Short mmCIF file of C-alpha atoms in Angstrom, two decimals:
data_model
loop_
_atom_site.label_atom_id
_atom_site.label_comp_id
_atom_site.label_asym_id
_atom_site.label_seq_id
_atom_site.Cartn_x
_atom_site.Cartn_y
_atom_site.Cartn_z
CA MET A 1 -0.08 -0.09 0.13
CA THR A 2 1.07 3.68 -0.90
CA PHE A 3 0.28 6.71 1.16
CA SER A 4 0.89 10.02 -0.97
CA ILE A 5 0.41 13.41 -0.17
CA VAL A 6 1.05 16.67 -2.53
CA ALA A 7 0.50 20.17 -1.76
CA ARG A 8 1.18 24.20 -2.06
CA SER A 9 2.10 26.77 0.41
CA ASP A 10 -1.25 29.26 1.23
CA ASP A 11 1.17 31.77 -0.91
CA GLY A 12 1.99 30.23 -3.87
CA GLU A 13 5.43 29.92 -3.08
CA THR A 14 6.36 26.39 -2.02
CA TRP A 15 4.90 22.87 -3.20
CA GLY A 16 5.88 19.52 -1.90
CA VAL A 17 5.17 15.61 -2.28
CA ALA A 18 5.16 12.94 0.57
CA VAL A 19 5.26 9.21 -0.31
CA ALA A 20 4.98 6.36 2.12
CA SER A 21 5.04 3.03 1.11
CA LYS A 22 6.19 -0.32 0.89
CA PHE A 23 7.68 -0.49 -2.33
CA LEU A 24 11.52 -0.03 -2.59
CA ALA A 25 12.63 3.66 -4.15
CA VAL A 26 9.21 4.86 -4.38
CA GLY A 27 10.80 8.02 -4.82
CA SER A 28 11.88 7.34 -8.24
CA ALA A 29 8.37 6.34 -9.44
CA VAL A 30 5.58 8.28 -7.39
CA PRO A 31 6.68 12.19 -6.96
CA ALA A 32 7.52 14.60 -8.94
CA ALA A 33 8.03 18.81 -8.33
CA VAL A 34 9.42 21.48 -9.60
CA ALA A 35 9.27 24.82 -8.03
CA GLN A 36 7.31 27.91 -9.60
CA VAL A 37 5.77 24.95 -11.64
CA GLY A 38 3.53 22.72 -9.51
CA ALA A 39 3.97 18.83 -7.95
CA LEU A 40 2.29 15.66 -8.93
CA ALA A 41 2.51 11.95 -7.57
CA THR A 42 1.29 9.30 -9.27
CA GLN A 43 0.59 5.26 -7.59
CA ALA A 44 -0.84 2.23 -7.55
CA ASP A 45 -0.01 1.20 -11.13
CA ALA A 46 2.25 4.35 -11.92
CA ASN A 47 2.72 5.89 -14.81
CA VAL A 48 5.98 7.24 -14.55
CA ALA A 49 5.60 9.35 -17.76
CA TYR A 50 3.36 11.19 -15.85
CA LYS A 51 5.43 13.17 -14.40
CA GLY A 52 6.92 14.77 -17.56
CA LEU A 53 4.20 15.19 -18.79
CA ALA A 54 2.26 16.85 -16.61
CA LEU A 55 4.78 19.43 -15.33
CA SER A 56 5.32 20.21 -19.23
CA HIS A 57 1.65 21.21 -19.31
CA LEU A 58 2.18 23.27 -16.03
CA ASP A 59 5.26 24.77 -17.23
CA GLU A 60 3.04 26.13 -20.50
CA GLY A 61 0.28 27.44 -18.66
CA ALA A 62 -1.88 24.97 -18.04
CA THR A 63 -4.27 24.67 -14.66
CA ALA A 64 -3.98 21.34 -12.50
CA SER A 65 -7.01 20.21 -13.84
CA VAL A 66 -6.63 20.54 -17.91
CA ALA A 67 -3.01 18.87 -16.77
CA LEU A 68 -4.96 16.02 -15.31
CA GLN A 69 -7.51 15.76 -18.07
CA ARG A 70 -5.01 15.86 -20.68
CA LEU A 71 -3.22 12.98 -19.13
CA LEU A 72 -6.48 10.65 -18.48
CA GLU A 73 -7.72 11.58 -22.11
CA GLU A 74 -4.51 9.61 -23.54
CA ASP A 75 -3.74 7.35 -21.23
CA GLU A 76 -5.75 3.52 -21.95
CA GLY A 77 -4.70 2.63 -18.64
CA ARG A 78 -6.16 5.56 -16.63
CA ASP A 79 -8.77 3.33 -14.55
CA HIS A 80 -5.97 1.39 -13.26
CA ARG A 81 -3.97 4.84 -11.73
CA GLN A 82 -3.86 7.02 -9.02
CA VAL A 83 -2.18 10.66 -9.54
CA GLY A 84 -2.79 13.76 -7.59
CA ILE A 85 -1.61 17.50 -9.07
CA VAL A 86 -0.96 20.88 -7.63
CA ASP A 87 -0.19 24.10 -9.86
CA VAL A 88 0.41 27.69 -8.57
#
């Protein structure tokens, strides 16, 4: 079992991702964050491509909900994944 939290500070200056899991090296698969862009966690049947794609969408100005929608519409395995995204 894996637990993840993705958060942004009230002032929008700080993002963070925390993960707890029995999965070894979970930090290489679940979390991703870029300062002044956003943060996300993908778990369950994680799609690690989500990390780069979501951060790219956010960096191009998409909101978290738009970035998530773009990820899901392109992914045939979406029903088996869990993902959380925060933006600026």
